[in-house]
PDB file of C-alpha atoms in Angstrom:
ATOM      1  CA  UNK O 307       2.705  15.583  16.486  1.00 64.00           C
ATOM      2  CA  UNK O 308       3.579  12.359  17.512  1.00 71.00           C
ATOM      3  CA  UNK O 309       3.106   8.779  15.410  1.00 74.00           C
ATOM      4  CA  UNK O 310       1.047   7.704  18.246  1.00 78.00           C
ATOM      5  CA  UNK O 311      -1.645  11.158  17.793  1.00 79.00           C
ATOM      6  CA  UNK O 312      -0.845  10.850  14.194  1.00 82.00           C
ATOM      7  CA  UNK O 313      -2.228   7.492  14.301  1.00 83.00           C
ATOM      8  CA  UNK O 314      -5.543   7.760  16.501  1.00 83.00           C
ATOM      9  CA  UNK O 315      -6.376  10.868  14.635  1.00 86.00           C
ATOM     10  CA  UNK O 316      -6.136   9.490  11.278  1.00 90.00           C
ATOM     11  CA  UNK O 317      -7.988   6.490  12.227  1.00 83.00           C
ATOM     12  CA  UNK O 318     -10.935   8.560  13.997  1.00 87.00           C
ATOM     13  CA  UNK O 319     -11.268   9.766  10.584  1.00 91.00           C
ATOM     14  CA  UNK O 320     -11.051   6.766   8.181  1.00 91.00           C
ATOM     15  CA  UNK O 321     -13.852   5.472  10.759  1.00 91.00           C
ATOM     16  CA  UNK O 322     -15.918   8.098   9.922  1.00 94.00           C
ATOM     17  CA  UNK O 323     -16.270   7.191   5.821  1.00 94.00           C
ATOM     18  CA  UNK O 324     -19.615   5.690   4.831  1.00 94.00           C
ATOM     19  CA  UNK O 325     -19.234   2.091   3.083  1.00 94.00           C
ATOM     20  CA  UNK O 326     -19.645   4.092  -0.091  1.00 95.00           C
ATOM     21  CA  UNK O 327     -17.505   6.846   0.246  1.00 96.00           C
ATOM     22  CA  UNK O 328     -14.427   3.908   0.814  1.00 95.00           C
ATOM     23  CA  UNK O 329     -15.759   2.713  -2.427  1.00 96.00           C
ATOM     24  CA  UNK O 330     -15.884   5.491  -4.648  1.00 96.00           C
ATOM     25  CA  UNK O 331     -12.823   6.653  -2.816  1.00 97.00           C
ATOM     26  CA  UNK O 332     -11.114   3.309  -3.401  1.00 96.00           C
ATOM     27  CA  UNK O 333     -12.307   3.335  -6.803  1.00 97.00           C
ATOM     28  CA  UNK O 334     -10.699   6.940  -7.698  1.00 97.00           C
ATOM     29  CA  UNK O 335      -7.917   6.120  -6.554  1.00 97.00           C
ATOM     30  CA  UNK O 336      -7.101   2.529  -8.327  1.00 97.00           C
ATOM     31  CA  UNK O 337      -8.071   4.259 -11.464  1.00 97.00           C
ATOM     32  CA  UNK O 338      -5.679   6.346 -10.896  1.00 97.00           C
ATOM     33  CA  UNK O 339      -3.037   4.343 -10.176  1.00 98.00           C
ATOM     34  CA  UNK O 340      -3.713   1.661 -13.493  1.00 98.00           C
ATOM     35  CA  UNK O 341      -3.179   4.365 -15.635  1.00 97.00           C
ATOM     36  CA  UNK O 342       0.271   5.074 -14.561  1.00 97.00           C
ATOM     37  CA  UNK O 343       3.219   3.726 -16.596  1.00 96.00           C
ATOM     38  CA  UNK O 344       4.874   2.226 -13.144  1.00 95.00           C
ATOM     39  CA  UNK O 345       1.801  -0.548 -13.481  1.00 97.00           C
ATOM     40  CA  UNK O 346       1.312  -0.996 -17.036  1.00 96.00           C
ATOM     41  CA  UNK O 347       5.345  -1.719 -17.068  1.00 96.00           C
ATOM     42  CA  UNK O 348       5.146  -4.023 -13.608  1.00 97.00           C
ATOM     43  CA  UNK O 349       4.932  -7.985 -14.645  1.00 97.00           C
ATOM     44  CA  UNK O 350       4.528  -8.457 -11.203  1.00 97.00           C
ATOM     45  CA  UNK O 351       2.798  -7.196  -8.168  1.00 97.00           C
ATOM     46  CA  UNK O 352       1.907  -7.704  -4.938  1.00 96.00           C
ATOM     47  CA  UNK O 353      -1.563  -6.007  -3.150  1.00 97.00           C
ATOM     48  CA  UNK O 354      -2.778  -6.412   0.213  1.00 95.00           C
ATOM     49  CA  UNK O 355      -6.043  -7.132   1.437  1.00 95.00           C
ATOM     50  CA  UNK O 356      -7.739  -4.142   2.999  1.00 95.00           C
ATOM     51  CA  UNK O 357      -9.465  -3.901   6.217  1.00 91.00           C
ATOM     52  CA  UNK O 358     -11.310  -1.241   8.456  1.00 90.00           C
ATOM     53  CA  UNK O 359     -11.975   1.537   5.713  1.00 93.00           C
ATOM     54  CA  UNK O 360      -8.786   1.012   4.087  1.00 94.00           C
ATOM     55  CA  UNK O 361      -8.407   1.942   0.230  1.00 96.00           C
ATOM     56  CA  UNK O 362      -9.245  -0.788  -1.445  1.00 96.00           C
ATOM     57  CA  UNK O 363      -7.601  -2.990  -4.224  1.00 97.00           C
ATOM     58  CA  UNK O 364      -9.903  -5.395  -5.928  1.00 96.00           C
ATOM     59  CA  UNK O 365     -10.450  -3.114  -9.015  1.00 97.00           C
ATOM     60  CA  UNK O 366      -6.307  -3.357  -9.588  1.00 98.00           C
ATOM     61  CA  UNK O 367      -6.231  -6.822  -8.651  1.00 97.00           C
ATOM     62  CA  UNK O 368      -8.856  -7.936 -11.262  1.00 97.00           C
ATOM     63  CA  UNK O 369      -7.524  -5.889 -14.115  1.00 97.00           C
ATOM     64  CA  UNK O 370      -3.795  -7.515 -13.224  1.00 97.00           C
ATOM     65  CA  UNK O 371      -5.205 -10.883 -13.167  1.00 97.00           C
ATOM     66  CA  UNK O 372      -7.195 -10.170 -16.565  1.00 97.00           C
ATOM     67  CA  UNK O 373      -3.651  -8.739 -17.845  1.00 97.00           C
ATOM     68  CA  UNK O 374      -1.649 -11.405 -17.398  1.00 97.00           C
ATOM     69  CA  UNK O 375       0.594 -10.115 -14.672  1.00 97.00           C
ATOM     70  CA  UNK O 376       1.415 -11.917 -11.535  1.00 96.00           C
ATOM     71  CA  UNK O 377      -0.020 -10.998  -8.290  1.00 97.00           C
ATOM     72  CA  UNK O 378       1.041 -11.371  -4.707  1.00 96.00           C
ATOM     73  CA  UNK O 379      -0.469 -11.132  -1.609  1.00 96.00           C
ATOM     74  CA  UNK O 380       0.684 -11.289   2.096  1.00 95.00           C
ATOM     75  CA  UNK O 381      -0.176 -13.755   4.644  1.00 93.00           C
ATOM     76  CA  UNK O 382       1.291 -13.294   8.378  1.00 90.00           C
ATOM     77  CA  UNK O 383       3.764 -15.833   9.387  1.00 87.00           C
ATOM     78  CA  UNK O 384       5.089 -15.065  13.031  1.00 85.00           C
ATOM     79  CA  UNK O 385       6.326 -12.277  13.239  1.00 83.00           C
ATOM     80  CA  UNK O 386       7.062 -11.416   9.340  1.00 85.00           C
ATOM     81  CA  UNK O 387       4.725 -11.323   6.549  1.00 91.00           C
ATOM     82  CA  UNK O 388       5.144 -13.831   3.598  1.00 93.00           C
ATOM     83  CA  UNK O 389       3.857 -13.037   0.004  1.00 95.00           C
ATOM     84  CA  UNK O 390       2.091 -15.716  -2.016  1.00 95.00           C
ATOM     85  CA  UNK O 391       1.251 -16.084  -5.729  1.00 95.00           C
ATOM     86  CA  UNK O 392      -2.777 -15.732  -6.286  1.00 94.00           C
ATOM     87  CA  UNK O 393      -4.490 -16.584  -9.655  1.00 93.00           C
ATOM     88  CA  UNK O 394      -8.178 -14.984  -8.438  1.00 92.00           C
ATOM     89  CA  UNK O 395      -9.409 -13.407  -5.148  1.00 92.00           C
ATOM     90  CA  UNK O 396     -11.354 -16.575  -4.322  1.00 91.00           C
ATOM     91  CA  UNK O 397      -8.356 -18.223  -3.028  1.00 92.00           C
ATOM     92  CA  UNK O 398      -7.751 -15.510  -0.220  1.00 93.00           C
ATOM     93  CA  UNK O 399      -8.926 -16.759   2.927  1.00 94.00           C
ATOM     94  CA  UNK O 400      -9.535 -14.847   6.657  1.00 92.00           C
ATOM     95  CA  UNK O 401      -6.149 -15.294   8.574  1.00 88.00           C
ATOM     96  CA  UNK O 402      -4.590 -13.647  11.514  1.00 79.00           C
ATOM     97  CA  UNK O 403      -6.358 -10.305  12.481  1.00 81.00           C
ATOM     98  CA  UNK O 404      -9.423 -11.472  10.052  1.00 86.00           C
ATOM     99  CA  UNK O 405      -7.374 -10.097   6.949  1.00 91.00           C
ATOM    100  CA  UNK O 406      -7.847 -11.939   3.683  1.00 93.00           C
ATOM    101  CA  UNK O 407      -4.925 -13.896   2.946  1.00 92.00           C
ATOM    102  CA  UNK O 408      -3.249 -16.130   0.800  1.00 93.00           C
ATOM    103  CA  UNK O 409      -1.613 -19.930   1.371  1.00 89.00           C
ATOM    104  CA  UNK O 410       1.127 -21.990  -0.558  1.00 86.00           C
ATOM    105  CA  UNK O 411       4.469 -21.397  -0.749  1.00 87.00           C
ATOM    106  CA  UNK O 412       6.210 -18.227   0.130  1.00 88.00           C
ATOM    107  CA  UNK O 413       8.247 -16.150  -2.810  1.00 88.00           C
ATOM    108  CA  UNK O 414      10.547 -13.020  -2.372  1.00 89.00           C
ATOM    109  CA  UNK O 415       8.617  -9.993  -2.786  1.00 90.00           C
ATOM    110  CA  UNK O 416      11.868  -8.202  -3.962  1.00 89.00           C
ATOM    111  CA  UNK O 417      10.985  -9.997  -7.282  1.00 92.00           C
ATOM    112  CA  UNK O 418       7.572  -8.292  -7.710  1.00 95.00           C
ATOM    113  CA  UNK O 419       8.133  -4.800 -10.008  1.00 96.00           C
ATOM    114  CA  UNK O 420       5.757  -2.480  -7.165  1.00 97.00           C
ATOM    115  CA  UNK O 421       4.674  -3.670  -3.958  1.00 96.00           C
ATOM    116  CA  UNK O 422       1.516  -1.767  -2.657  1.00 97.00           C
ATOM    117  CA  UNK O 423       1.327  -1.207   1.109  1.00 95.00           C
ATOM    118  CA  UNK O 424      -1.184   0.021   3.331  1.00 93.00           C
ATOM    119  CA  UNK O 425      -1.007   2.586   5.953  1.00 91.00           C
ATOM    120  CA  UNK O 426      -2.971   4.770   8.555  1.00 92.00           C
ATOM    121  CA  UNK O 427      -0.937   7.810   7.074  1.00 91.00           C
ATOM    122  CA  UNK O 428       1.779   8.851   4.898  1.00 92.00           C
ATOM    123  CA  UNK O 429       3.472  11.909   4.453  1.00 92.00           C
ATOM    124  CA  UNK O 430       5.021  14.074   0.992  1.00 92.00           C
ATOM    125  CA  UNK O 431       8.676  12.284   1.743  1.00 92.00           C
ATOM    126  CA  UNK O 432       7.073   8.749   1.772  1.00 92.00           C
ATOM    127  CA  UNK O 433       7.255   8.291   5.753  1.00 90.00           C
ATOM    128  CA  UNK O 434       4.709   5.830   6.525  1.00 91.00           C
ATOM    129  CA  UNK O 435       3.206   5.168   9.542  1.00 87.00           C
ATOM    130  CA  UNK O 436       1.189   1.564  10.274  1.00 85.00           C
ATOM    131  CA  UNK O 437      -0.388  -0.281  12.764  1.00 81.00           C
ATOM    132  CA  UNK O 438       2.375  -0.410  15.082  1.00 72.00           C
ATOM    133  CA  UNK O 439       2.700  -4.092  14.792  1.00 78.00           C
ATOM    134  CA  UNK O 440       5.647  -3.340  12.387  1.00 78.00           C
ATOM    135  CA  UNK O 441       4.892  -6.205   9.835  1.00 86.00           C
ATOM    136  CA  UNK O 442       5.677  -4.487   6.530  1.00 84.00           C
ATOM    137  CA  UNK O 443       8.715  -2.769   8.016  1.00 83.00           C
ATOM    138  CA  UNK O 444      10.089  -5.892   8.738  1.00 85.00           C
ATOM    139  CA  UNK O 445       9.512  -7.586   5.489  1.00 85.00           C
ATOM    140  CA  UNK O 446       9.930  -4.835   3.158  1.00 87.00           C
ATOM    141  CA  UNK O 447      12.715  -2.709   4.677  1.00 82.00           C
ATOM    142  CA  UNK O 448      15.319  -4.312   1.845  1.00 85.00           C
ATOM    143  CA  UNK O 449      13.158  -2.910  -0.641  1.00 88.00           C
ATOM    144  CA  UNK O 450      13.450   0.719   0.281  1.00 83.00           C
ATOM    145  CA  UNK O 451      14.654   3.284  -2.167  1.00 83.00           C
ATOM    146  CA  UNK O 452      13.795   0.578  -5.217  1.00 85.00           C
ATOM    147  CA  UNK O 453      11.427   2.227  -6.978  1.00 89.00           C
ATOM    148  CA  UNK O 454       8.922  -0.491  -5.905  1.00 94.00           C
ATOM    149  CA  UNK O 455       7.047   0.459  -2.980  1.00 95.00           C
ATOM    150  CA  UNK O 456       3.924   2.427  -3.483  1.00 96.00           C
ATOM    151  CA  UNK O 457       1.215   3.729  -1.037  1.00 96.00           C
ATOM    152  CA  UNK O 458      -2.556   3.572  -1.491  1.00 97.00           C
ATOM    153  CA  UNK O 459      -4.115   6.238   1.080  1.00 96.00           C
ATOM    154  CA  UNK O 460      -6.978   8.705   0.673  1.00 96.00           C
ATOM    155  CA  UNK O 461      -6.306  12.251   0.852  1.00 95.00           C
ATOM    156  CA  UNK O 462      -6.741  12.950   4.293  1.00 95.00           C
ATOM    157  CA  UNK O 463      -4.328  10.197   5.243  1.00 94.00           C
ATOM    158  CA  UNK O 464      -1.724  12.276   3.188  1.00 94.00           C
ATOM    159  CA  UNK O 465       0.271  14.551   5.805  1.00 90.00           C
ATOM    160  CA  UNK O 466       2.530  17.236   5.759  1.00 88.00           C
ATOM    161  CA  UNK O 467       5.456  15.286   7.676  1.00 87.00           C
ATOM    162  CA  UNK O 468       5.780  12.458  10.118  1.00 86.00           C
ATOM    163  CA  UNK O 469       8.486  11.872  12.116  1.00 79.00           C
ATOM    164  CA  UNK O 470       9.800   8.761  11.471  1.00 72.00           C
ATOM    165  CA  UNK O 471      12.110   5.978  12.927  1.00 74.00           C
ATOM    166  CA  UNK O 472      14.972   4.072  11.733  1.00 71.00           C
ATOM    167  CA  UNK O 473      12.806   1.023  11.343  1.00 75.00           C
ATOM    168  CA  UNK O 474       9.951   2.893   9.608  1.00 79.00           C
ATOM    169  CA  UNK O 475       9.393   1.585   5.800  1.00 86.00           C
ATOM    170  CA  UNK O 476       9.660   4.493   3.399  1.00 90.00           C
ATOM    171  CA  UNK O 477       7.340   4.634   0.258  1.00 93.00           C
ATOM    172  CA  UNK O 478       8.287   5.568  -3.446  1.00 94.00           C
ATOM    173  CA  UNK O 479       5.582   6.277  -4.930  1.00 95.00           C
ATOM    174  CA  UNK O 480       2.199   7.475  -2.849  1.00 96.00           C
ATOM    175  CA  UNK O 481      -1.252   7.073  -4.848  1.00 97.00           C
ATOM    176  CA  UNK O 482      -4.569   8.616  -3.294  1.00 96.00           C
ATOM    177  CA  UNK O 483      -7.601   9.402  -4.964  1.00 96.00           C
ATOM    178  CA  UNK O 484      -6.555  13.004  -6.204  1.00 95.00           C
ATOM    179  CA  UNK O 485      -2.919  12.514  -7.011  1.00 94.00           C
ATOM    180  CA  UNK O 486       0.423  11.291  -6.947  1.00 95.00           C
ATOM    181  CA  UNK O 487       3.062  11.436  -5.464  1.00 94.00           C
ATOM    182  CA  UNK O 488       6.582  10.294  -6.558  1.00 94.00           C
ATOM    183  CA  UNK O 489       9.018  10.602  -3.705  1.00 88.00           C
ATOM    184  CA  UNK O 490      12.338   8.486  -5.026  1.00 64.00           C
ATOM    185  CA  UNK O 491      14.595  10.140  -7.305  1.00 54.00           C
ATOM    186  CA  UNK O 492      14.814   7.178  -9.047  1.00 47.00           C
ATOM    187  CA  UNK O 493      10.715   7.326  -9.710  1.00 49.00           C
ATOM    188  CA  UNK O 494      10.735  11.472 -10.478  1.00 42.00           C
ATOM    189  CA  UNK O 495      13.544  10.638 -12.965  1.00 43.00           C
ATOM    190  CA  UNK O 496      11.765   7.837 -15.409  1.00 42.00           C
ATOM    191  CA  UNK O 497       8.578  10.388 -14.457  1.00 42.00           C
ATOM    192  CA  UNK O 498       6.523  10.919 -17.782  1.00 39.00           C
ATOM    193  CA  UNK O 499       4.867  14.574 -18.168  1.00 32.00           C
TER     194      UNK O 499
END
């Protein structure tokens, strides 16, 4: 099937989730992903703001904050994304597109230890496929293969296999509500049974 029916069918169905099943969804699936040793190692991480049904990330965000760890979030400059240190939620304000973002001074997300990124759907290799607008591609394609880029979807956004593009960001590590998924060799190896 092609990205573009990959997309709208995915998206038919994300529209179809009651406010709470994205939260008890959402919630599942951050639990989930704070117990894992890849975020209780991580110093630093950046999150993104969710919109439209998306899986959500204020339960990880708060217990990061509470831990000490430093948190990133991405703000759209152009045609690229920059990532911004935030010390609480309250300083992310509506941007481009209505998203939740932050301001100040751009910083490398290359330094942060996982990088979560948002999607319409993913698939078992880590093939990702977005928006279309190609923002995270662009600013996180250096980043690929790290160990450091990690998916939040629900289950239904988790496919079989997408065919992807040269420019297409590939994910290491996939987290939805019922499992995960660790797609780098690098992650599978440092896996803990």
């Amino acid at each position: 099937m092609p990205k573009r029916a990959h997309r709208a069918a995915v998206l038919a169905r994300r529209r179809e989730l009651t406010p709470s099943q994205v939260v008890s969804l959402s919630l599942a699936l951050q639990r989930r992903f704070l117990e894992l040793p890849e975020y209780r190692a991580a110093g630093e991480l950046a999150l993104y703001a969710p919109i439209q049904g998306e899986a959500g990330t204020a339960e990880v965000a708060v217990a990061a904050l509470a831990a000490g760890k430093t948190l990133l979030y991405p703000a759209v400059v152009g045609g690229d994304l920059k990532f911004c240190r935030v010390r609480a939620l309250g300083e992310l304000k509506p941007g481009r597109f209505g998203i939740l973002e932050p301001e100040g001074p751009g910083c490398d997300p290359a330094g942060a230890d996982l990088v979560v990124v948002p999607g319409v759907a993913f698939d078992v290799e880590g093939r990702r496929i977005g928006y279309g607008k190609g923002y995270y591609d662009r600013s996180l394609h250096h980043l690929e293969g790290s160990g450091k880029l990690v998916a939040f979807c629900y289950d239904f956004q988790l496919l079989q296999e997408i065919v992807g593009e040269p420019h297409d960001v590939t994910m290491d590590l996939i987290v939805t509500e019922s499992r995960v998924v660790r797609v780098n060799k690098h992650i599978r190896e440092g896996e803990q049974q």
